[in-house]
XYZ file of C-alpha atoms in Angstrom:
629
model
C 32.393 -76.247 207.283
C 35.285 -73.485 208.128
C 38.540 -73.439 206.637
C 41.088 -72.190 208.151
C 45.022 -71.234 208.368
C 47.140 -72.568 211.411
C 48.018 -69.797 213.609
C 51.684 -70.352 213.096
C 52.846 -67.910 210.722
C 54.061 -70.009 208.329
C 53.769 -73.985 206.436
C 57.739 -73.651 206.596
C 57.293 -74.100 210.418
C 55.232 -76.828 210.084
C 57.328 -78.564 207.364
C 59.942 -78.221 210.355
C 57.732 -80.119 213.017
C 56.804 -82.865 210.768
C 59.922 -83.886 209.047
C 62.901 -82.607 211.534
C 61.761 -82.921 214.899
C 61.372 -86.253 215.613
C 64.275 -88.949 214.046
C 61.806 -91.743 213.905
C 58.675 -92.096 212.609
C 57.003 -94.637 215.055
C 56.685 -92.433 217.482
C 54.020 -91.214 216.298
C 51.900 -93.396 217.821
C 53.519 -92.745 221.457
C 52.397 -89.195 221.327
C 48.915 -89.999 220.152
C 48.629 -92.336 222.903
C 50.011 -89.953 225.309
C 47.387 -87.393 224.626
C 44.427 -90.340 224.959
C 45.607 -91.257 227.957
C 45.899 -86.988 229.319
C 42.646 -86.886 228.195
C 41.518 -89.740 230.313
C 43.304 -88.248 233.627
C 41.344 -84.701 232.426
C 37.990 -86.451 232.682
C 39.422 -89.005 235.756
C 40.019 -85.941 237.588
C 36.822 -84.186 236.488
C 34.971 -87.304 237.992
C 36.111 -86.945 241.696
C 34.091 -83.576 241.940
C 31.083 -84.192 239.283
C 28.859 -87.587 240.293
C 27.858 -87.109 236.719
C 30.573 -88.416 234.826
C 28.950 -91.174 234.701
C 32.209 -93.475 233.477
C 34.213 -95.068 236.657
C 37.434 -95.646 236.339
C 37.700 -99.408 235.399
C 35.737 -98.396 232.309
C 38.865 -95.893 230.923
C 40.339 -97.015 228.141
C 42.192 -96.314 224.449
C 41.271 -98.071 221.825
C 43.371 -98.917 218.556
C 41.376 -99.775 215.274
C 43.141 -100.622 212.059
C 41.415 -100.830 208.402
C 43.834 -101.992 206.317
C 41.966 -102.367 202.954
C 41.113 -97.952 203.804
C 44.299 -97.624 204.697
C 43.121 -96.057 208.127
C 44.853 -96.215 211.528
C 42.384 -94.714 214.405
C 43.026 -93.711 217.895
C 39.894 -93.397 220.282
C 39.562 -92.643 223.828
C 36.549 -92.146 225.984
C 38.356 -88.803 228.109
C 36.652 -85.267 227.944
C 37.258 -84.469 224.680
C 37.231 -80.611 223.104
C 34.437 -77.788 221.833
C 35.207 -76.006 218.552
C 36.982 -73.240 220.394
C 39.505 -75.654 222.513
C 39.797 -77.827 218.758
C 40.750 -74.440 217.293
C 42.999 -73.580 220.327
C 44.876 -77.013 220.486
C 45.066 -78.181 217.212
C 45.174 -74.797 215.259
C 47.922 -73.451 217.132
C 51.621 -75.409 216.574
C 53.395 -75.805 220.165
C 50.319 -75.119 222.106
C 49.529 -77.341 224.755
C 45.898 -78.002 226.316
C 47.846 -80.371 228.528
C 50.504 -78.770 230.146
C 48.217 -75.629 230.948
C 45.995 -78.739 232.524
C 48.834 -79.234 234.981
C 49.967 -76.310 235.267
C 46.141 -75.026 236.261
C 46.301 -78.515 238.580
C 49.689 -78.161 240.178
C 48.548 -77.851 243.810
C 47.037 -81.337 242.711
C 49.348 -84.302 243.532
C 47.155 -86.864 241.885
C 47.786 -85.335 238.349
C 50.147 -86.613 236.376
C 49.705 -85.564 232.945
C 52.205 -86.587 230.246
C 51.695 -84.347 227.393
C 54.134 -81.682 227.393
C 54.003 -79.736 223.962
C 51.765 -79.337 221.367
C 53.524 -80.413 218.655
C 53.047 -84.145 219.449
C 49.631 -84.354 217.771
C 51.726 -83.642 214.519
C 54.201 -86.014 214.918
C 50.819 -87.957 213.412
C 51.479 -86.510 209.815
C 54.898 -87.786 209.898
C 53.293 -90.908 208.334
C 49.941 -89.714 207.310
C 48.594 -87.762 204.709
C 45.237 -86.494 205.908
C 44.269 -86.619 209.737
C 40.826 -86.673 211.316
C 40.129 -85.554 215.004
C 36.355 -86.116 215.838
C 35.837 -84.673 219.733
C 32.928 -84.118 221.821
C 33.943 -82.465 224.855
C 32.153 -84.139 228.801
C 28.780 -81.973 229.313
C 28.063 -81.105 225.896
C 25.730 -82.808 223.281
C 27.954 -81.270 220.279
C 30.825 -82.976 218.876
C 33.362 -81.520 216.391
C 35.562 -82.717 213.254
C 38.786 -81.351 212.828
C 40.570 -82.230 209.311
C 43.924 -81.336 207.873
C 46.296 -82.770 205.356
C 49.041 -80.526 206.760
C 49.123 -78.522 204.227
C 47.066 -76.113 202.999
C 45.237 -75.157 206.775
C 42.585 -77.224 208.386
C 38.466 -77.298 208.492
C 36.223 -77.376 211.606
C 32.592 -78.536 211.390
C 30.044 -80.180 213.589
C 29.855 -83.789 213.849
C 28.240 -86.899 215.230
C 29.538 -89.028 218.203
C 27.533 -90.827 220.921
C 29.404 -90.198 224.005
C 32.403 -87.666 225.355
C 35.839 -88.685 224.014
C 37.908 -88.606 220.859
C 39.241 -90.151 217.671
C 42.494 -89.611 215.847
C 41.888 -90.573 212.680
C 45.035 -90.853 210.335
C 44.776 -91.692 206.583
C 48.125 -93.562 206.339
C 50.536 -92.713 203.580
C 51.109 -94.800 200.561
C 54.664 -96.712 200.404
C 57.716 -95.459 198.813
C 60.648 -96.546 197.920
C 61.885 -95.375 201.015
C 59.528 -95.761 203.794
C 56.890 -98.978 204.318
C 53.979 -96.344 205.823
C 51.872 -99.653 205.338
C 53.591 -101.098 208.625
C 51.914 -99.281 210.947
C 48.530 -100.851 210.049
C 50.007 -104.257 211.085
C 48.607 -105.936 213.910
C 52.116 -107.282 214.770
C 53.921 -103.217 214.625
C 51.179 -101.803 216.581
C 51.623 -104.843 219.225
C 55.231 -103.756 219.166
C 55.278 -100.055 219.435
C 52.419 -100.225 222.158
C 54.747 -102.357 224.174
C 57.676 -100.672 223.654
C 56.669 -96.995 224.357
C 53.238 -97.132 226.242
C 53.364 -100.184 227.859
C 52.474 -98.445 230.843
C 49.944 -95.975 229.865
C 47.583 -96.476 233.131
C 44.777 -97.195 231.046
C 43.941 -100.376 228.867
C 44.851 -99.517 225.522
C 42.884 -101.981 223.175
C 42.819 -103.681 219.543
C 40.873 -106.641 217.498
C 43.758 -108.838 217.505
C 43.522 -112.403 215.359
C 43.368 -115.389 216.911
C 43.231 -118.847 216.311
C 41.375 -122.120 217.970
C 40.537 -125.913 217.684
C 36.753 -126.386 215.869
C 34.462 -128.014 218.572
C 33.203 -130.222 216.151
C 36.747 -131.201 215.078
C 38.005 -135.135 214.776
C 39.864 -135.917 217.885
C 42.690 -137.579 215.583
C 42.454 -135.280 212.758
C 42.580 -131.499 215.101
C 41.536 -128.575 212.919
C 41.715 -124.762 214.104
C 39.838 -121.841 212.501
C 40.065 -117.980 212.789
C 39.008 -115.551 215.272
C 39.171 -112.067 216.565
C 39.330 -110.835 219.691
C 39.727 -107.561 221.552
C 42.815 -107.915 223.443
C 44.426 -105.370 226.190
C 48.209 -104.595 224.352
C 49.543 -102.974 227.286
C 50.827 -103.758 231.395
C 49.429 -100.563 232.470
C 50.709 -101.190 236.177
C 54.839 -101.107 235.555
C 56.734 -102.623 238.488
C 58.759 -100.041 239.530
C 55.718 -97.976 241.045
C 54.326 -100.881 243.404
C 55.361 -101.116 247.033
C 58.304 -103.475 247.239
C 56.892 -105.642 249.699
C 54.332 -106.187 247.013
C 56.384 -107.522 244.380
C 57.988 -111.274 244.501
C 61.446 -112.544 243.376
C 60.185 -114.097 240.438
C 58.660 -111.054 239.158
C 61.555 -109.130 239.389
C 63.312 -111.934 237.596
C 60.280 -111.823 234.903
C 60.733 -109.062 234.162
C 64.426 -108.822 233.707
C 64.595 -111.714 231.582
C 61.939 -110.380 229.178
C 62.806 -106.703 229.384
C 66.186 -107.026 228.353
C 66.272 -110.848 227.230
C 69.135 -112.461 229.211
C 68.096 -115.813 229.938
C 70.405 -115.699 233.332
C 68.418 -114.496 236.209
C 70.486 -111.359 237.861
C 72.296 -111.402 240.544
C 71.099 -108.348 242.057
C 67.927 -106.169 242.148
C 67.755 -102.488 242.912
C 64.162 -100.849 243.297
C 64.687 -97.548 244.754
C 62.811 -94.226 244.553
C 63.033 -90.630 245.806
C 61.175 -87.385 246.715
C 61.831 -84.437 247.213
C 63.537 -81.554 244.971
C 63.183 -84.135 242.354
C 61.182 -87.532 242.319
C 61.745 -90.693 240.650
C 61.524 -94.530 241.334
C 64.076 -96.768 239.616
C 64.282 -100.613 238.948
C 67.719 -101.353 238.088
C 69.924 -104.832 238.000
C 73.194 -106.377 237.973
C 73.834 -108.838 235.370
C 75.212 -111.971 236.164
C 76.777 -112.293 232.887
C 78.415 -109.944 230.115
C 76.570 -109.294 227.076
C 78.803 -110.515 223.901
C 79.326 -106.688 222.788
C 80.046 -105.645 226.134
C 83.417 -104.089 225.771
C 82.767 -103.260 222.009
C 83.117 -99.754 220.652
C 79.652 -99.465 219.814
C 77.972 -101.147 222.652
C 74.839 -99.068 224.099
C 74.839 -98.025 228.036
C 71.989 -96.132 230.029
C 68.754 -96.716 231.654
C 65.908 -96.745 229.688
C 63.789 -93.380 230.590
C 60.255 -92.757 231.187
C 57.809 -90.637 232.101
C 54.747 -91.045 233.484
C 55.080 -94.666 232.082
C 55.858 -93.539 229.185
C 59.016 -94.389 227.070
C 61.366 -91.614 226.195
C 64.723 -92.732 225.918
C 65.858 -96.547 225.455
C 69.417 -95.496 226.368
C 69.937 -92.940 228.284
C 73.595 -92.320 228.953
C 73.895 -89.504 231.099
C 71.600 -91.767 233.778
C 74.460 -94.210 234.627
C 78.484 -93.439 234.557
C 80.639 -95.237 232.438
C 81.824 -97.318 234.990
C 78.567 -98.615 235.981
C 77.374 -99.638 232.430
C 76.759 -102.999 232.914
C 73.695 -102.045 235.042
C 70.405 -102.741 233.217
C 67.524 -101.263 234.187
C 64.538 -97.988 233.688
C 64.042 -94.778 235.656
C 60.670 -93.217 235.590
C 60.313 -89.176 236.665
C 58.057 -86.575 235.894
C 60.596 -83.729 237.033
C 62.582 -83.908 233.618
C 63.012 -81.416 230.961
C 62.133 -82.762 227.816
C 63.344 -81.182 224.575
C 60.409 -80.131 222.066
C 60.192 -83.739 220.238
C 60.245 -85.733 223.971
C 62.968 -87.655 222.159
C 65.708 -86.465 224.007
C 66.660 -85.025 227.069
C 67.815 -81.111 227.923
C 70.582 -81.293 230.245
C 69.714 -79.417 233.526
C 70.037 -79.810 237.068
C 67.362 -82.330 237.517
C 68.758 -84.702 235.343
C 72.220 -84.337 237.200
C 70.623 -85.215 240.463
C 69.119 -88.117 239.328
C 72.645 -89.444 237.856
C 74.200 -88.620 241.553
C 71.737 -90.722 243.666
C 71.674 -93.493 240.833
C 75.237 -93.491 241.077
C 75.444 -93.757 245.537
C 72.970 -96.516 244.963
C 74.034 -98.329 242.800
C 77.728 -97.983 244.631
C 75.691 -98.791 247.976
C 74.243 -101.908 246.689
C 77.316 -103.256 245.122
C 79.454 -102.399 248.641
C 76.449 -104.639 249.872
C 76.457 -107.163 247.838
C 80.639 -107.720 248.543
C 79.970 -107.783 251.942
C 77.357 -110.019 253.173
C 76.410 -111.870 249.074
C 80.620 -112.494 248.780
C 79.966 -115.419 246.239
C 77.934 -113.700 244.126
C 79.840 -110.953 244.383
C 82.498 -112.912 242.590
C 80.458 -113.914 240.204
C 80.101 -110.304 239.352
C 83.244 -109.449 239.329
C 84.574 -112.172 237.096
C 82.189 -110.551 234.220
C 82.624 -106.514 235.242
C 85.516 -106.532 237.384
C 87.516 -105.001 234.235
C 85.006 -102.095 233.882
C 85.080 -101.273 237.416
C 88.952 -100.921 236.655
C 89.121 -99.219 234.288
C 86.858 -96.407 235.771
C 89.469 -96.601 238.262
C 92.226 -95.560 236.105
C 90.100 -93.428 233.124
C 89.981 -89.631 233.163
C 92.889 -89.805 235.396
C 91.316 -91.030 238.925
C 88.691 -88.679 238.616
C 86.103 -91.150 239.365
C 88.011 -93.983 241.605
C 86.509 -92.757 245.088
C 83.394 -94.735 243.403
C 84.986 -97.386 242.570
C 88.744 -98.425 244.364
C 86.458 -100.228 247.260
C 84.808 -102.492 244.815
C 87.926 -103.953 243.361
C 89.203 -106.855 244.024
C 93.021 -108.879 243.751
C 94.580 -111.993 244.112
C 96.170 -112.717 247.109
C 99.065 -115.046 247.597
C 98.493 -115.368 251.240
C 95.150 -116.300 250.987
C 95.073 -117.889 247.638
C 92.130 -116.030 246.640
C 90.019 -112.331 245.551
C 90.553 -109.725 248.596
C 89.655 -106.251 248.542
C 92.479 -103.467 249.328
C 90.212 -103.015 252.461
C 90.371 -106.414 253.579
C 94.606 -106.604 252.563
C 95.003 -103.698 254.821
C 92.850 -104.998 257.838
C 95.353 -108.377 257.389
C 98.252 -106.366 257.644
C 101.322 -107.753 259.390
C 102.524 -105.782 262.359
C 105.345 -103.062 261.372
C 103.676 -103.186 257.620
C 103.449 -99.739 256.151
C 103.250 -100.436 252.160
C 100.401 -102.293 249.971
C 102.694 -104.611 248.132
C 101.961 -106.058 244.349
C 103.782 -107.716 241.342
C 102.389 -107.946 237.631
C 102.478 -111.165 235.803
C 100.753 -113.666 233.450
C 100.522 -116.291 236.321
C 99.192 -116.432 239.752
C 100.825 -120.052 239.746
C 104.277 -118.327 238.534
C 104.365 -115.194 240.441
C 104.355 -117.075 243.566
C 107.248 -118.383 243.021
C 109.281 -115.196 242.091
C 111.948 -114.524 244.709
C 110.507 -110.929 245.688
C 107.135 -112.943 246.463
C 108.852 -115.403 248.539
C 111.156 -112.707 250.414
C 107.358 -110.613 251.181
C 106.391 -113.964 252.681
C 108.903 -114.587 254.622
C 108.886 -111.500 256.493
C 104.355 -112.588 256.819
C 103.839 -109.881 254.048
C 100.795 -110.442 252.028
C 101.625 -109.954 248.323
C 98.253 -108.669 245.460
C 99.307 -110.534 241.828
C 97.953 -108.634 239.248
C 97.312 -110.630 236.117
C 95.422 -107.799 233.875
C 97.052 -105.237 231.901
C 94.814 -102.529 233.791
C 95.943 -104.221 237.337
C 99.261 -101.823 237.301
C 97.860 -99.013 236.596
C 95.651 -98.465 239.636
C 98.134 -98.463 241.824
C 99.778 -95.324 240.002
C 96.047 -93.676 239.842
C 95.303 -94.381 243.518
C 98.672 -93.617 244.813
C 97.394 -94.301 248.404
C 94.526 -96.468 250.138
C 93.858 -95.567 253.688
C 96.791 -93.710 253.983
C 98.854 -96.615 252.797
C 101.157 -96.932 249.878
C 101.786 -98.884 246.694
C 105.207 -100.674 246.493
C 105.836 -102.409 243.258
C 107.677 -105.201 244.647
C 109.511 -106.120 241.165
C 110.638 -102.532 240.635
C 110.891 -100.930 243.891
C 113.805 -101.418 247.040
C 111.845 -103.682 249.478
C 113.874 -102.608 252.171
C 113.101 -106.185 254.228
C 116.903 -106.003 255.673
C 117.498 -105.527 259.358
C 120.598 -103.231 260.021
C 123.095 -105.865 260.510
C 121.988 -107.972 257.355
C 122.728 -104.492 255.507
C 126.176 -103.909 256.550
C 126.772 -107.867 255.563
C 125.593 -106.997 252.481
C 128.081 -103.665 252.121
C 131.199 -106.024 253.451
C 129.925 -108.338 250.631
C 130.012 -105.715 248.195
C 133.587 -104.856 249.179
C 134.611 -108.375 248.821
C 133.135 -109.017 245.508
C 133.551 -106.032 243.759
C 135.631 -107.683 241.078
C 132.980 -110.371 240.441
C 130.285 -107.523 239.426
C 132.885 -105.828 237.138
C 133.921 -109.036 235.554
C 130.117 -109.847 235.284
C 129.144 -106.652 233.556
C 131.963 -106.781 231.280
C 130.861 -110.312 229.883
C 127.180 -108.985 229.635
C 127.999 -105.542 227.906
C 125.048 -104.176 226.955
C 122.583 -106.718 227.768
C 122.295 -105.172 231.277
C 122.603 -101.414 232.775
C 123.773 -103.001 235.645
C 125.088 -105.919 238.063
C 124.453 -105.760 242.194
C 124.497 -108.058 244.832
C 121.203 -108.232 246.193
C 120.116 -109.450 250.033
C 116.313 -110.416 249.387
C 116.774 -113.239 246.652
C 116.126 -116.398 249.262
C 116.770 -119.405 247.051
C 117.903 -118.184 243.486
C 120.893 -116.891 242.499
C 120.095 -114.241 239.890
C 116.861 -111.844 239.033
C 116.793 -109.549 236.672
C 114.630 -106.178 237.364
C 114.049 -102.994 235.202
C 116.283 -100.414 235.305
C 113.960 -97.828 234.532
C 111.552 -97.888 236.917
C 108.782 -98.943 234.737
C 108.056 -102.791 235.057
C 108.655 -105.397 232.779
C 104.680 -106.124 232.269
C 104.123 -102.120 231.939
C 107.004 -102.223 229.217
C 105.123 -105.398 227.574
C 101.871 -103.385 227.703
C 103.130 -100.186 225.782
C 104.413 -102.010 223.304
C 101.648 -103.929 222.148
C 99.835 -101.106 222.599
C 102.080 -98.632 220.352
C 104.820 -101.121 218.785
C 106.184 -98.104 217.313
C 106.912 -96.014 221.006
C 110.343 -96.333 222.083
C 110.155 -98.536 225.775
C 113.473 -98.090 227.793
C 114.764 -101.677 227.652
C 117.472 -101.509 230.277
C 118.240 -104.075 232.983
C 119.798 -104.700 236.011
C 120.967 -108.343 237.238
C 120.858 -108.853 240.885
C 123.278 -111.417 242.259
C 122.827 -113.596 245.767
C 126.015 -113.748 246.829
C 125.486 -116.781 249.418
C 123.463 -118.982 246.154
C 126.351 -121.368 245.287
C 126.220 -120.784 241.840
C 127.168 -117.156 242.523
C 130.338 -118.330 244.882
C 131.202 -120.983 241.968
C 130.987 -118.246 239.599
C 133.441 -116.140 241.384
C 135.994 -119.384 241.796
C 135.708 -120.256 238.286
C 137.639 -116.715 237.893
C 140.363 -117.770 239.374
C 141.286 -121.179 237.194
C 138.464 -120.864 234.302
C 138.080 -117.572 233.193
C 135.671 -119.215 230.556
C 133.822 -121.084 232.591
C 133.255 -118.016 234.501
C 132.204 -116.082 231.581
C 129.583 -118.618 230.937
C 128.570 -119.064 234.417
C 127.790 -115.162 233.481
C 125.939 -115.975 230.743
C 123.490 -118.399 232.033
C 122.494 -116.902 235.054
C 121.170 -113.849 232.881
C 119.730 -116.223 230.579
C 117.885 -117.412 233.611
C 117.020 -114.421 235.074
C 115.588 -113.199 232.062
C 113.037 -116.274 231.976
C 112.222 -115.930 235.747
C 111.028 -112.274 234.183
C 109.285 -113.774 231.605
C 111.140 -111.664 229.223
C 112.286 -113.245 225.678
C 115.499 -115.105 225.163
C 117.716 -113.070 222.313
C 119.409 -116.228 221.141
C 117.621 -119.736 222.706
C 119.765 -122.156 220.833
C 122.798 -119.782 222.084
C 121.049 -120.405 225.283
C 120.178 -124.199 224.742
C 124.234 -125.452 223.610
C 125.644 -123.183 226.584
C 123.511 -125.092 229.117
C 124.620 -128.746 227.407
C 128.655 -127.145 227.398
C 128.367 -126.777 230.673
C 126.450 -130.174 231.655
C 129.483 -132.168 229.554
């Protein structure tokens, strides 16, 4: 036996890899694994020159053994194992990899895919144990070698025994704390669950004595009895999904494996299984979700892909994969082309990563667009749970990203009495239309019936009714959709009037110019302002903002900041042919009271067509009975 120092000049260093590099301690075994199975590919690859091998492929495999009572957790693979000198090389040296010089000696070699990256993963193994064991005999040679370090004080090399070309981790597993249950990891149930989470598709069989249990053959039929058993069992898929042909891969599979990847019970409503090659390769499996997760539009709700390479698990939410906007889509991205930090844990941002995102992001965009087109009902199922989140990637980071997103949205029309996109509202256009015309409210029900709906009708104007407090501020982030304008039709001069109906209007003006003054002065401050107005149809009075911001926008910053200051002023519009109006303006004549509380209720009323708040009901409520007596 040898002892010697690691090559690394100091224990500080590996202090550092062991206890700061990687955040969690189970994935340990994901880097052990990963090196089993790069060993495998070394002697996979080996075989398709040397008949002597002697191992074909179906016989590859990792095996897991646990010994609880020893406290020992062991990691074997039949690949082509080490000598002394590559032992020395490998496992003496922190941050060297035998692996990556593999592939990098390989890379003309398009059959190679080798996950192990850096060196250091081997020691993510002393992260829960205290002394670890590598036994290796390397393919040709009749020598095998023990490697042995507590991570400590060096390590020892000295010949060993072991019948065939492979090797064994061997990890003495560290007594509990108060802190940290080490004693998990020898668990059937843990290993079962780390396997599947992180090298579920290690392309090799990765195996374990599992218990079992079974009904005695000798058993009473009416009295069953089951006994005990173990069993080797295969832990892992090996083949994942995304990397078969799609032609090869049914509808309920994809459905499988949504529901038990990401346990929704609802089937999806969409399935995208792309892939790309090139300057950067990847395949992708992604869905969309037919329903919202509980904690979807919490603070602390998790977005991203989930990220692996080479099958294995790197990243179970990886942010930077999917935009904001998009978060509701579930799914996993494989690619070898990524840089990985030192620990694999995380990712280091470069231009592969951001090339990835862009594609993801067309796709899924592509696929959505699809689905809206030709899959309109399911489409609307969709949009009922996301439609919010496509909005407000509309509006966030001020339109930066609506070019993704404004031809996904959808709005009720009061034409059609249903969802329409702003592409199909403009391709219904009515001839001599030149504005995209909308109005905020509670109701679809009551915003149909607001005059300034009913005067856009009229004229065979179709009118969007926005019912979300989001809703109004697209309009004001888009500004324009195919070269078409917003018009806010509760805020903004419809201008519906042909030129004789405006100089009516003016003559009106003229002729009841005393009326508005006498108006106003009864109101005082409740309004800014009192007009005649020649777009009311049927009622005699609305009331509109005078400050250009709309009563819903003024409802929204207030709940929002109850604190801000919100310009509160208002301006009644008359219809001087309603006949409340012309009774108003005889009651000035013979009832200057009457008038005055003619004056009265009409704001009163126009205030409630706005939905706005009454200042005095019961004021509102004896006026109404006065004038009924």
């Amino acid at each position: 036996m040898e002892k010697m120092q690691f090559k690394a000049e100091s224990q500080r260093l590996l202090d550092l890899m062991i206890n700061s590099i990687y955040t969690h301690q189970e994935i340990f075994l994901r880097e052990i694994i990963s090196n089993a199975s790069d060993a495998i590919d070394k002697l996979a690859y080996t075989a398709l020159t040397d008949d002597k091998v002697g191992v074909s492929r179906d016989k590859f495999a990792i095996t897991v053994t646990r010994d609880k009572k020893a406290g020992v957790l062991t990691v074997s693979d039949n690949g082509i194992g080490m000598t002394r000198e590559e032992m020395e090389e490998n496992l003496g040296t922190i941050c060297k990899s035998g692996s990556l010089g593999f592939k990098q000696a390989m890379e003309k070699n398009e059959e190679i895919d080798i996950i192990g990256q850096f060196g250091v993963g081997f020691y993510a193994a002393f992260m829960v144990a205290q002394k670890v064991t590598v036994i290796s005999r390397k393919y040709g040679q009749d020598t095998a070698w023990k490697w042995e370090s507590d991570g400590a004080d060096g390590y020892t090399i000295e010949q060993a025994n072991r019948d065939a070309a492979g090797t064994d981790v061997i990890m003495q597993i560290k007594p509990d704390t108060a802190d940290d249950n080490f004693s998990r990891f020898l668990e059937e149930y843990e290993i079962r669950m780390l396997v599947k989470k992180y090298s579920d598709y290690i392309r090799y069989p990765i195996r374990m004595e599992v218990s079992k249990s079974r009904l005695k053959e000798d058993a009473p039929q009416d009295k069953p009895e089951y006994e005990s058993y173990t069993d080797v069992d295969t832990l892992n898929s090996m083949i994942p999904l995304w990397q078969r042909n799609k032609k090869d891969v049914t509808e309920e599979e994809y459905e499988g494996f949504y529901q038990e990847k990401f346990f929704d019970y609802v089937k999806p409503l969409r399935t995208i299984h792309s892939s790309a090659e090139g300057t950067v390769s990847y395949k992708a499996l992604m869905y969309v979700p037919a329903k919202a997760p509980f904690d979807f539009y919490a603070k602390d709700y998790k977005r991203g892909l989930q990220l692996y390479s080479a099958g294995v698990m790197i990243m179970d939410n990886c942010e930077d994969l999917v935009p904001e906007y998009f978060q509701f889509i579930r799914g996993v991205v494989d690619s070898l082309d990524l840089s990985l930090n030192i620990s694999r844990e995380m990712l280091q941002h470069n231009r592969q990563l951001t090339i990835i995102a862009k594609n993801i992001e067309k796709k899924i965009k592509s696929e959505l667009k699809a689905m809206l087109e030709t899959e309109r009902e399911d489409y609307e199922k969709f949009y009922a749970a996301f439609g919010r989140q496509l909005k407000y990637g509309t509006v966030a980071d001020y339109g930066a990203h609506k070019e993704a997103t404004q031809d996904l949205l959808l709005f009720y029309s009061h034409k059609r009495g249903k969802l329409i996109s702003l592409a199909e509202y403009v391709e219904a256009m009515a001839e001599g239309q030149e504005k995209i015309y909308y109005i905020s409210g509670e109701s679809t029900q009551r915003m149909g019936k607001l005059p300034q709906v009913q005067a856009l009708e009229q004229k065979g104007y179709d009118v969007l009714l926005f019912t979300e407090d989001v809703d109004e501020f697209i309009p004001r982030t888009l500004m324009t959709y195919l070269e078409k304008s917003f018009c806010n039709a509760a805020t903004e001069d419809l201008d519906l009037q042909t030129e004789e109906q405006k100089q009516a209007l003016e003559e009106k003006k003229t002729q009841m110019e005393g009326l508005l003054t006498f108006v106003k002065e009864t109101l005082g401050e409740a309004v800014q302002e009192v007009k005649l107005s020649g777009s009311l149809c049927t009622v005699p009075a609305v009331m509109t903002p005078g400050s250009g911001m709309s009563f819903e926008m003024e409802k929204y910053m207030k709940r929002v900041n109850p604190d801000m200051p919100i310009p509160g002023s208002r301006i009644l519009e008359l219809n001087p042919e309603h006949p409340a109006v012309q009774a108003m303006q005889s009651a000035m004549v013979g009832d200057t009271q009457k008038a005055r509380d003619y004056a009265q209720l009409l704001c009163c009323q126009a205030l409630l067509m706005a939905d706005l708040p009454l200042e005095d009901p019961v004021a509102y409520t004896n006026l109404v009975c006065k004038l009924m007596q």
